[in-house]
Coordinates of C-alpha atoms in Angstrom, one line a residue:
M472 CA -3.7 96.0 23.9
K473 CA -4.2 94.1 20.7
A474 CA -1.8 91.9 18.9
K475 CA -1.3 94.3 16.0
D476 CA -0.1 97.0 18.3
L477 CA 3.1 95.0 18.9
L478 CA 4.0 95.0 15.2
T479 CA 6.8 97.5 14.6
S480 CA 7.4 96.8 10.9
I481 CA 6.2 94.8 7.9
T482 CA 7.5 91.3 8.1
T483 CA 9.4 89.8 5.1
A484 CA 7.4 86.8 3.8
L485 CA 7.8 84.2 1.0
S486 CA 5.3 82.2 -1.0
I487 CA 5.0 78.5 -0.1
N488 CA 5.8 77.9 -3.8
A489 CA 9.1 79.9 -3.6
T490 CA 12.3 78.0 -4.2
L491 CA 15.2 77.0 -1.9
F492 CA 17.3 79.6 -3.8
E493 CA 14.9 82.4 -2.9
V494 CA 15.0 81.4 0.8
I495 CA 18.8 81.5 0.7
S496 CA 18.7 84.9 -0.9
T497 CA 16.3 86.2 1.6
F498 CA 18.3 85.1 4.7
S499 CA 21.5 86.4 3.0
S500 CA 19.9 89.8 2.3
H501 CA 18.2 90.2 5.7
T502 CA 20.7 88.8 8.2
Q503 CA 18.6 90.2 11.1
L504 CA 15.8 87.6 10.3
N505 CA 15.4 84.8 12.7
V506 CA 12.7 83.1 10.6
V507 CA 10.9 83.8 7.3
P508 CA 7.1 83.5 7.3
L509 CA 5.5 81.4 4.5
I510 CA 2.2 82.4 2.9
S511 CA -0.2 80.8 0.4
T512 CA -1.1 82.2 -3.0
E513 CA -4.0 83.9 -1.3
Y514 CA -1.5 85.6 1.1
K515 CA -2.7 83.5 4.0
P516 CA -0.1 82.4 6.7
V517 CA 1.0 78.8 6.3
G518 CA 4.2 78.3 8.3
L519 CA 7.7 79.5 8.8
I520 CA 11.3 78.4 7.9
T521 CA 14.4 78.8 10.1
P522 CA 18.1 79.1 9.2
G523 CA 18.5 75.6 10.8
Q524 CA 15.9 74.1 8.5
L525 CA 17.5 75.8 5.5
A526 CA 21.0 74.5 6.5
K527 CA 19.7 70.9 6.7
A528 CA 18.1 71.2 3.2
I529 CA 21.4 72.4 1.8
Q530 CA 23.3 69.6 3.6
R531 CA 20.9 67.0 2.1
G532 CA 21.9 68.3 -1.3
C533 CA 18.4 69.6 -2.2
P534 CA 18.4 71.3 -5.6
H535 CA 18.1 75.1 -5.5
E536 CA 14.9 74.9 -7.6
T537 CA 13.2 72.8 -4.9
P538 CA 9.9 74.5 -3.7
I539 CA 9.6 75.2 0.0
S540 CA 6.5 73.0 0.1
K541 CA 8.8 70.0 -0.5
L542 CA 11.1 71.0 2.4
S543 CA 10.8 70.7 6.1
Y544 CA 9.2 73.8 7.6
T545 CA 7.3 74.6 10.8
P546 CA 3.5 75.1 10.7
V547 CA 2.3 78.3 12.3
T548 CA -0.9 79.1 14.1
S549 CA -2.7 82.2 12.9
F550 CA -4.8 84.7 15.0
H551 CA -6.7 87.8 14.1
E552 CA -4.6 90.9 14.4
D553 CA -7.2 92.4 16.8
T554 CA -6.8 89.5 19.3
P555 CA -6.0 90.8 22.8
I556 CA -2.5 90.2 24.0
D557 CA -3.9 88.4 27.1
A558 CA -5.4 85.7 24.8
L559 CA -2.0 85.1 23.1
N560 CA -0.1 84.8 26.3
H561 CA -1.3 81.3 27.0
Q562 CA -0.4 79.9 23.5
S563 CA 2.4 77.3 23.4
F564 CA 3.9 78.4 20.1
D565 CA 7.3 80.2 19.7
Y566 CA 5.8 82.2 16.8
I567 CA 2.3 83.4 16.0
A568 CA 1.1 84.7 12.7
L569 CA -1.5 87.5 12.5
H570 CA -4.1 88.0 9.8
D571 CA -6.7 90.6 9.0
D572 CA -10.5 90.3 8.3
G573 CA -9.8 88.7 4.9
G574 CA -7.5 86.1 6.4
Q575 CA -4.4 87.7 4.8
F576 CA -1.1 87.7 6.6
T577 CA -0.2 91.0 8.4
G578 CA 2.8 90.1 10.6
L579 CA 4.6 87.7 12.9
L580 CA 5.0 87.8 16.6
N581 CA 7.3 85.7 18.8
Q582 CA 7.0 85.0 22.5
S583 CA 9.6 87.7 23.2
D584 CA 7.3 90.3 21.6
I585 CA 4.5 89.2 23.9
A586 CA 6.8 89.1 26.9
L587 CA 7.8 92.7 26.4
S588 CA 4.1 93.6 26.4
I589 CA 3.5 91.7 29.6
L590 CA 6.5 93.5 31.2
R591 CA 5.1 96.8 30.0
N592 CA 1.5 96.4 31.0
K593 CA 1.1 93.6 33.5
N594 CA 3.9 93.7 36.0
Q595 CA 1.6 92.4 38.6
E596 CA 1.4 89.0 36.9
L597 CA 4.9 88.0 38.1
L598 CA 4.2 84.3 38.3
V599 CA 2.9 84.0 34.8
M600 CA 5.7 86.2 33.5
E601 CA 8.3 84.1 35.3
A602 CA 7.0 80.9 33.7
F603 CA 7.0 82.4 30.2
F604 CA 10.4 84.1 30.8
E605 CA 12.2 80.9 31.7
S606 CA 10.5 78.7 29.1
S607 CA 11.1 81.0 26.1
Y608 CA 13.3 79.4 23.4
D609 CA 14.8 82.9 22.8
G610 CA 17.3 84.3 25.2
I611 CA 15.9 87.3 27.1
Y612 CA 18.1 89.8 28.9
I613 CA 16.4 92.6 31.0
T614 CA 18.3 95.7 32.2
Q615 CA 17.0 98.3 34.6
I616 CA 18.0 101.9 34.2
V617 CA 19.8 103.0 37.3
D618 CA 21.2 106.5 37.5
G619 CA 21.0 106.7 33.7
R620 CA 23.0 103.4 33.3
P621 CA 21.5 100.0 32.2
K622 CA 22.1 97.4 35.0
T623 CA 21.4 93.7 34.5
L624 CA 18.1 92.8 36.1
R625 CA 17.1 89.4 34.7
I626 CA 18.5 86.7 32.5
N627 CA 16.7 83.5 31.4
A628 CA 18.0 80.0 30.9
S629 CA 17.9 80.2 27.2
Y630 CA 20.4 83.1 27.3
E631 CA 22.8 80.9 29.2
R632 CA 22.3 78.1 26.6
I633 CA 22.8 80.4 23.6
T634 CA 25.8 82.4 24.9
G635 CA 27.6 79.9 27.1
L636 CA 27.7 82.5 29.9
N637 CA 26.6 81.9 33.5
R638 CA 24.0 84.4 34.6
S639 CA 25.4 84.6 38.1
L640 CA 28.5 86.4 36.8
M641 CA 26.4 89.1 35.1
L642 CA 23.4 89.8 37.3
N643 CA 23.4 93.2 39.0
R644 CA 26.3 94.4 36.9
Y645 CA 26.3 97.5 34.7
M646 CA 26.4 96.9 30.9
D647 CA 29.4 99.2 30.3
D648 CA 31.4 97.1 32.9
L649 CA 30.4 93.9 31.1
V650 CA 31.6 95.3 27.8
K651 CA 34.9 96.5 29.5
D652 CA 35.5 93.0 30.9
N653 CA 34.8 91.4 27.5
F654 CA 31.7 89.4 28.5
I655 CA 30.1 90.9 25.4
S656 CA 31.5 92.7 22.4
E657 CA 29.0 95.6 22.7
S658 CA 25.8 96.4 24.6
G659 CA 22.5 96.5 22.8
S660 CA 21.0 98.1 26.0
L661 CA 23.5 101.0 25.9
A662 CA 22.8 101.5 22.2
A663 CA 19.0 101.3 22.6
L664 CA 19.1 103.7 25.5
K665 CA 21.2 106.2 23.6
K666 CA 19.0 106.1 20.4
G667 CA 15.7 105.8 22.2
K668 CA 14.5 103.1 19.9
P669 CA 15.0 99.3 19.2
V670 CA 18.5 98.3 18.1
T671 CA 19.5 95.1 16.4
L672 CA 23.1 94.0 16.2
I673 CA 25.3 90.9 16.2
Q674 CA 26.9 90.3 19.5
T675 CA 30.0 88.2 20.3
F676 CA 30.2 86.6 23.7
K677 CA 33.2 85.8 25.9
S678 CA 32.6 82.1 25.1
G679 CA 33.3 82.8 21.4
L680 CA 29.7 82.2 20.4
K681 CA 27.6 84.8 18.5
G682 CA 24.0 85.9 18.8
L683 CA 21.6 88.2 17.0
I684 CA 20.2 90.5 19.6
T685 CA 17.4 93.1 19.5
S686 CA 17.3 95.5 22.4
T687 CA 14.1 97.5 22.9
P688 CA 13.6 100.4 25.4
V689 CA 10.6 100.1 27.7
A690 CA 9.0 103.3 29.0
D691 CA 7.1 103.6 32.2
E692 CA 3.7 105.3 32.7
N693 CA 5.4 108.7 32.5
G694 CA 7.0 108.0 29.2
K695 CA 10.5 107.7 30.6
V696 CA 12.7 104.7 29.7
S697 CA 13.0 102.5 32.8
M698 CA 14.1 99.2 31.3
V699 CA 15.6 97.7 28.2
A700 CA 14.5 94.2 27.1
T701 CA 16.8 92.3 24.8
N702 CA 15.9 89.3 22.7
V703 CA 18.8 87.0 21.9
R704 CA 18.8 84.4 19.1
D705 CA 21.5 81.9 18.4
I706 CA 22.9 82.6 14.9
T707 CA 25.7 80.0 15.0
E708 CA 23.8 78.0 12.4
L709 CA 23.2 81.1 10.3
S710 CA 26.8 82.2 10.6
D711 CA 28.0 78.8 9.6
L712 CA 25.5 78.8 6.7
K713 CA 26.8 82.2 5.5
N714 CA 30.4 81.0 5.6
K715 CA 29.3 77.9 3.7
L716 CA 27.5 80.0 1.1
D717 CA 30.6 82.2 0.7
Q718 CA 32.8 79.2 0.3
N719 CA 30.5 77.7 -2.3
K720 CA 29.7 80.8 -4.2
K721 CA 31.0 79.4 -7.4
L722 CA 29.0 76.2 -6.9
A723 CA 25.9 78.2 -6.4
E724 CA 26.5 80.1 -9.6
K725 CA 26.9 76.8 -11.4
Y726 CA 23.5 75.6 -10.1
Y727 CA 21.9 78.8 -11.1
S728 CA 23.4 78.5 -14.6
E729 CA 22.0 74.9 -14.8
I730 CA 18.5 76.2 -13.8
E731 CA 18.6 78.8 -16.5
A732 CA 19.8 76.2 -19.0
M733 CA 16.8 74.0 -18.1
K734 CA 14.5 77.0 -18.6
D735 CA 16.0 77.4 -22.0
Q736 CA 15.5 73.7 -22.7
F737 CA 11.7 73.9 -22.1
L738 CA 10.9 77.5 -22.9
Q739 CA 13.1 78.0 -26.0
T740 CA 13.0 74.5 -27.5
P741 CA 9.2 74.0 -27.5
G742 CA 9.2 70.5 -29.2
L743 CA 11.6 69.0 -26.7
K744 CA 9.9 67.2 -23.8
A745 CA 11.6 64.3 -22.1
K746 CA 10.8 62.1 -19.2
D747 CA 11.8 58.6 -20.4
P748 CA 15.3 57.5 -19.0
K749 CA 16.5 56.8 -22.6
M750 CA 15.7 60.3 -23.8
L751 CA 17.1 61.9 -20.6
E752 CA 20.3 60.1 -21.2
I753 CA 20.4 61.5 -24.7
L754 CA 19.9 65.0 -23.4
H755 CA 22.6 64.5 -20.8
L756 CA 25.0 63.5 -23.6
A757 CA 23.9 66.4 -25.8
R758 CA 24.4 68.9 -23.0
K759 CA 27.8 67.4 -22.3
V760 CA 29.1 67.8 -25.9
S761 CA 27.4 71.2 -26.4
K762 CA 30.2 73.0 -24.7
I763 CA 32.8 71.8 -27.2
D764 CA 33.0 72.3 -31.0
S765 CA 33.2 68.7 -32.1
T766 CA 31.2 67.7 -35.1
I767 CA 28.0 65.8 -34.1
L768 CA 26.0 63.3 -36.1
L769 CA 22.4 62.8 -35.0
L770 CA 20.9 59.5 -36.0
G771 CA 17.4 58.3 -35.8
E772 CA 14.1 57.7 -37.6
S773 CA 12.2 60.5 -39.3
G774 CA 10.3 62.6 -36.8
V775 CA 12.1 61.5 -33.6
G776 CA 13.2 65.1 -32.9
K777 CA 16.7 65.4 -34.4
E778 CA 16.2 69.1 -35.1
E779 CA 15.1 69.8 -31.6
I780 CA 18.2 68.1 -30.2
A781 CA 20.3 70.2 -32.6
K782 CA 18.7 73.4 -31.3
Y783 CA 19.2 72.1 -27.7
I784 CA 22.9 71.6 -28.3
H785 CA 23.2 75.1 -29.9
K786 CA 21.4 76.8 -27.1
N787 CA 23.7 75.2 -24.5
S788 CA 26.8 75.9 -26.4
L789 CA 29.2 78.8 -26.2
R790 CA 27.8 80.0 -29.6
N791 CA 24.2 80.3 -28.3
D792 CA 24.0 84.0 -29.1
K793 CA 25.3 83.4 -32.6
P794 CA 23.3 82.2 -35.7
F795 CA 21.7 78.8 -35.9
I796 CA 21.1 77.9 -39.6
K797 CA 19.2 74.8 -40.6
I798 CA 19.6 73.3 -44.1
N799 CA 17.4 70.5 -45.4
C800 CA 19.8 68.8 -47.8
S801 CA 17.0 66.9 -49.5
A802 CA 14.9 70.0 -50.2
I803 CA 17.5 71.8 -52.4
P804 CA 17.9 70.7 -56.0
D805 CA 21.3 69.3 -56.9
N806 CA 22.0 72.1 -59.4
L807 CA 21.5 74.8 -56.7
I808 CA 22.8 73.2 -53.5
E809 CA 26.5 74.3 -54.1
S810 CA 25.5 77.9 -54.5
E811 CA 23.1 77.7 -51.6
L812 CA 25.7 76.2 -49.3
F813 CA 28.8 78.2 -50.4
G814 CA 27.4 81.3 -52.2
Y815 CA 28.4 82.7 -55.6
E816 CA 30.2 85.7 -57.1
K817 CA 28.5 88.1 -59.4
G818 CA 28.2 86.8 -62.9
A819 CA 29.0 83.3 -61.8
F820 CA 26.3 81.9 -64.0
T821 CA 23.3 82.9 -66.0
G822 CA 20.6 84.4 -63.8
A823 CA 22.9 85.0 -60.9
N824 CA 22.4 88.1 -58.8
N825 CA 24.5 91.0 -60.0
N826 CA 25.8 91.5 -56.5
G827 CA 26.6 87.9 -55.9
K828 CA 25.3 86.0 -52.8
K829 CA 26.4 84.8 -49.5
G830 CA 26.2 81.0 -48.9
L831 CA 24.5 79.6 -45.8
F832 CA 27.9 78.5 -44.4
E833 CA 29.0 82.1 -44.5
V834 CA 25.7 83.3 -43.0
A835 CA 26.3 80.8 -40.1
N836 CA 29.8 82.1 -39.5
T837 CA 30.7 82.0 -35.7
G838 CA 27.5 80.0 -35.1
T839 CA 26.1 76.6 -35.8
I840 CA 24.9 75.0 -39.1
F841 CA 22.5 72.1 -39.0
L842 CA 22.7 69.8 -42.1
D843 CA 19.5 67.8 -42.0
E844 CA 19.1 64.7 -44.2
I845 CA 22.9 64.7 -44.9
G846 CA 22.6 61.3 -46.6
E847 CA 20.9 63.0 -49.6
L848 CA 23.9 65.0 -50.7
S849 CA 25.5 64.0 -54.0
L850 CA 29.0 62.7 -54.1
D851 CA 30.3 65.9 -55.8
I852 CA 28.9 68.1 -52.9
Q853 CA 30.2 65.6 -50.4
V854 CA 33.8 66.3 -51.7
K855 CA 33.4 70.1 -51.2
L856 CA 31.7 69.7 -47.8
L857 CA 34.7 67.6 -46.7
R858 CA 37.1 70.4 -47.7
V859 CA 35.0 72.8 -45.7
L860 CA 35.2 70.6 -42.6
Q861 CA 38.9 70.0 -43.0
E862 CA 40.1 73.5 -43.9
Q863 CA 37.4 75.6 -42.2
E864 CA 37.1 77.7 -45.4
I865 CA 34.7 77.9 -48.4
T866 CA 35.1 79.0 -52.0
K867 CA 32.1 80.6 -53.7
V868 CA 30.9 79.4 -57.0
G869 CA 32.8 81.5 -59.6
G870 CA 35.2 82.7 -56.9
L871 CA 39.0 82.3 -56.7
S872 CA 39.9 83.2 -53.1
P873 CA 38.9 81.0 -50.2
I874 CA 37.0 82.6 -47.3
K875 CA 37.8 81.5 -43.7
I876 CA 34.8 80.5 -41.6
D877 CA 34.3 79.4 -38.0
V878 CA 31.2 77.2 -37.9
R879 CA 30.1 74.4 -35.6
V880 CA 28.6 71.5 -37.8
I881 CA 25.8 69.3 -36.6
S882 CA 24.4 66.8 -39.2
A883 CA 21.5 64.4 -39.1
T884 CA 20.1 61.5 -41.1
N885 CA 17.6 58.7 -40.9
K886 CA 19.7 56.6 -43.2
D887 CA 22.3 54.0 -42.4
L888 CA 25.5 55.9 -43.5
K889 CA 27.7 52.9 -42.8
N890 CA 25.8 50.8 -45.3
M891 CA 25.8 53.7 -47.8
V892 CA 29.6 53.9 -47.5
K893 CA 29.8 50.1 -48.3
E894 CA 27.6 50.8 -51.3
K895 CA 29.8 53.7 -52.5
K896 CA 26.9 56.2 -52.1
F897 CA 28.6 58.1 -49.3
R898 CA 32.2 59.0 -48.9
E899 CA 34.0 57.2 -46.2
D900 CA 36.3 60.1 -45.3
L901 CA 33.3 62.4 -44.9
F902 CA 31.5 59.9 -42.8
Y903 CA 34.3 59.7 -40.3
R904 CA 34.6 63.5 -40.3
L905 CA 30.9 63.9 -39.5
N906 CA 30.8 61.0 -37.1
V907 CA 33.1 62.4 -34.4
V908 CA 30.3 62.4 -31.7
P909 CA 27.4 60.2 -32.8
V910 CA 24.1 60.6 -31.0
S911 CA 21.4 58.0 -31.7
I912 CA 17.9 59.2 -30.8
P913 CA 15.5 56.3 -30.0
P914 CA 12.1 56.2 -31.7
L915 CA 9.0 57.1 -29.7
R916 CA 7.9 53.5 -29.4
D917 CA 11.1 52.8 -27.5
R918 CA 10.7 55.7 -25.1
K919 CA 7.0 55.4 -24.1
E920 CA 7.4 57.6 -21.0
D921 CA 7.7 60.6 -23.3
I922 CA 4.3 60.1 -24.8
F923 CA 2.2 61.6 -22.1
P924 CA 4.4 64.7 -21.6
L925 CA 4.4 65.3 -25.3
V926 CA 0.6 64.9 -25.6
S927 CA 0.2 67.4 -22.7
H928 CA 2.6 69.8 -24.4
F929 CA 0.9 69.6 -27.8
I930 CA -2.7 70.0 -26.4
K931 CA -1.5 72.9 -24.2
R932 CA -0.1 74.7 -27.2
I933 CA -3.3 74.1 -29.2
N934 CA -5.4 75.3 -26.3
E935 CA -3.4 78.5 -26.0
K936 CA -3.6 79.2 -29.8
Y937 CA -7.4 78.7 -30.1
K938 CA -8.4 79.7 -26.5
W939 CA -9.7 76.2 -25.9
N940 CA -9.7 74.1 -22.7
K941 CA -9.6 70.6 -24.2
S942 CA -8.0 67.5 -22.7
F943 CA -7.7 63.7 -23.5
S944 CA -9.7 61.0 -21.7
R945 CA -7.9 58.1 -20.0
D946 CA -8.9 55.6 -22.7
A947 CA -7.5 57.9 -25.4
L948 CA -4.2 58.3 -23.5
D949 CA -4.1 54.5 -23.1
A950 CA -4.6 54.1 -26.8
F951 CA -1.8 56.6 -27.5
Y952 CA 0.5 54.6 -25.2
A953 CA -0.3 51.3 -26.9
Y954 CA 0.3 52.6 -30.5
S955 CA 3.7 52.1 -32.0
W956 CA 4.1 55.6 -33.6
P957 CA 5.9 54.8 -36.8
G958 CA 6.0 58.6 -37.6
N959 CA 7.4 59.3 -34.1
V960 CA 6.9 62.7 -32.4
R961 CA 5.9 64.4 -35.6
E962 CA 3.0 61.9 -36.1
L963 CA 2.0 62.3 -32.4
G964 CA 1.8 66.1 -32.8
N965 CA -0.3 65.7 -35.9
I966 CA -2.7 63.2 -34.4
V967 CA -3.2 65.4 -31.3
E968 CA -4.0 68.4 -33.4
R969 CA -6.4 66.4 -35.6
A970 CA -8.2 65.0 -32.6
A971 CA -8.5 68.4 -31.0
V972 CA -10.0 69.9 -34.1
M973 CA -12.4 67.0 -34.8
S974 CA -13.7 66.9 -31.2
S975 CA -16.7 68.9 -30.4
D976 CA -16.4 68.4 -26.7
Q977 CA -13.9 69.5 -24.2
L978 CA -12.9 65.9 -23.4
I979 CA -11.3 64.1 -26.4
T980 CA -12.0 60.4 -26.4
C981 CA -11.1 57.4 -28.5
D982 CA -14.0 58.3 -30.8
N983 CA -12.0 61.2 -32.1
L984 CA -8.9 59.2 -32.8
P985 CA -8.0 57.4 -36.1
S986 CA -9.4 53.8 -36.0
I987 CA -5.9 52.2 -36.0
I988 CA -5.1 54.0 -32.7
A989 CA -8.6 53.8 -31.1
S990 CA -8.7 50.0 -31.6
L991 CA -5.8 49.7 -29.2
N992 CA -7.7 51.0 -26.3
T993 CA -7.3 48.3 -23.6
I994 CA -10.2 49.5 -21.4
M995 CA -13.0 47.0 -21.8
P996 CA -16.1 47.8 -19.7
L997 CA -17.9 44.7 -18.4
R998 CA -21.5 44.4 -17.5
F999 CA -22.5 41.8 -15.0
D1000 CA -26.0 40.5 -14.6
S1001 CA -26.0 41.2 -10.9
E1002 CA -24.2 43.4 -8.5
I1003 CA -22.6 40.5 -6.6
M1004 CA -21.7 37.1 -8.1
P1005 CA -19.3 34.3 -7.4
L1006 CA -15.7 35.3 -8.1
D1007 CA -15.2 32.2 -10.5
S1008 CA -18.1 33.4 -12.6
A1009 CA -16.8 36.9 -12.8
L1010 CA -13.3 35.7 -13.8
G1011 CA -14.9 33.5 -16.4
I1012 CA -16.7 36.4 -18.0
V1013 CA -13.5 38.5 -18.2
E1014 CA -11.6 35.5 -19.6
K1015 CA -14.2 34.8 -22.3
D1016 CA -14.4 38.4 -23.3
L1017 CA -10.6 38.7 -23.7
I1018 CA -10.4 35.5 -25.7
D1019 CA -13.2 36.6 -28.0
K1020 CA -11.8 40.1 -28.5
A1021 CA -8.3 38.8 -29.2
Y1022 CA -9.5 36.2 -31.8
D1023 CA -11.8 38.8 -33.5
K1024 CA -8.9 41.3 -33.8
F1025 CA -6.1 39.0 -35.0
G1026 CA -8.1 36.3 -36.8
N1027 CA -5.7 33.5 -35.8
V1028 CA -4.8 31.5 -32.7
R1029 CA -1.0 32.2 -32.7
D1030 CA -1.3 36.0 -32.7
A1031 CA -4.3 36.0 -30.4
A1032 CA -2.5 33.8 -27.9
K1033 CA 0.7 36.0 -28.1
A1034 CA -1.4 39.1 -27.4
L1035 CA -2.8 37.5 -24.2
N1036 CA 0.7 36.1 -23.3
I1037 CA -0.5 32.5 -23.2
A1038 CA 0.5 29.4 -25.2
P1039 CA -1.5 28.7 -28.4
S1040 CA -2.6 25.3 -27.0
T1041 CA -4.0 27.0 -23.9
F1042 CA -5.8 29.5 -26.0
V1043 CA -7.4 26.7 -28.1
R1044 CA -8.5 24.8 -25.0
K1045 CA -10.0 27.8 -23.3
R1046 CA -11.8 29.0 -26.4
K1047 CA -13.2 25.5 -27.0
K1048 CA -14.4 25.5 -23.4
Y1049 CA -16.5 28.7 -23.9
I1050 CA -17.8 27.7 -27.3
D1051 CA -19.0 24.3 -26.1

């Protein structure tokens, strides 16, 4: 008999890249599973995960999006599905994976599967069977059919451990009597004998413990059922896990919601990439205030990503399925901004649309309006905007009746509004109305850890657009990191695109970057006259090279010494040493 002959059904399997959440769902949907096999992307067997390992991962607080590859799982040995059962009988593994000619996973066997085969085909090997029987981690319960009734024949030590029952009290007793005396809640042997096929059920023992059992009828050479073999697996851990999952259902839904929100962050807000702790703290604050309707003022230099933060807040708010309207206050002429913001009635002024027009505040009703460059508004418009924020209503140009609106306002500026208030260029009352929740976004030079993720994002987007496969060299990335980025994320995106377009090779190097950035590359290849030299000589070459480069770049001792983090006097002394 071959190994594949023991497979009775297709085994549920998960990819090694699947998440903890998918493992929980699999065990919850298939309570009969003792383990879940893990396969690679090529469908080759990798290992298996048990309810116990799953429970430990949850107890450690592992996020539900954690891949299985980061969890503790049990490696599994794989054999060809045509391997003879005799060859597998001597393996020391609880579970064995099977694969076909292409190495792809076809099923999973445990030692109980093999034990049943031994009982069916090799009754003469009693000593071998006995050793396997007693050493099996699974509980094994064998009944013999006597006068049409299953009678207890053998019980192994694992069964006693799992059930808490003493085998001496059960041997040679009929299964219906054991059920009657409450040793077990119901008999798998009786059910399997009645149905003539394997039966799986959850059994409660007299000790109060529970087990998942599978009872399989075994036919003799004449095709008549002579025995029933029952495999017993402790499901106490799985039962506890199920109870814990039920008790924490709301918490699980919360985690799922957070995962979906993170997907929205990266999939629906394409310009928002954050790794630096400062920016992650900003995102945490933005996410926290997104659930309430307080007015938010985004502060920061031009190009830091204020619009992306505004979109992020909207997408995580209760208004995320409502309009998001962006208004660049500096791009609309003063004589048109009132009608653009609040709309106008028909005939309100010469050249007006005969049907009138809705303003952007009315268009954004029930949603979010983003007022970018808020510091550019004239004082007259500031007065009218203040009324909108206070009364939650607008009046169209040429209109008489106010219109009620429900709009969440997010504003942004790169100017110092407090200073503008002092200079009477911005209304103080409007400033305090807008500045309910201020969010200050740091410039890119102050969150250096965001540079590499942003570069990766921009070049990926360009590659997808033009079907390229370009990437940046290490020296180019170092130059990016050293540059101060006065134009922030917007400048970074432009430079990445320019370098990708100008590069004729797949690898983009410093040669493709603007000179002001390329000059910051800190990688300085050194050539020595020999393969091996005294260490003092090598250090001297490096020191002289750095001193010469620093002086050539800055042209004065003070700045050159500062760049090398040494005192000016030390710089002069060392430079004189190498000149002399």
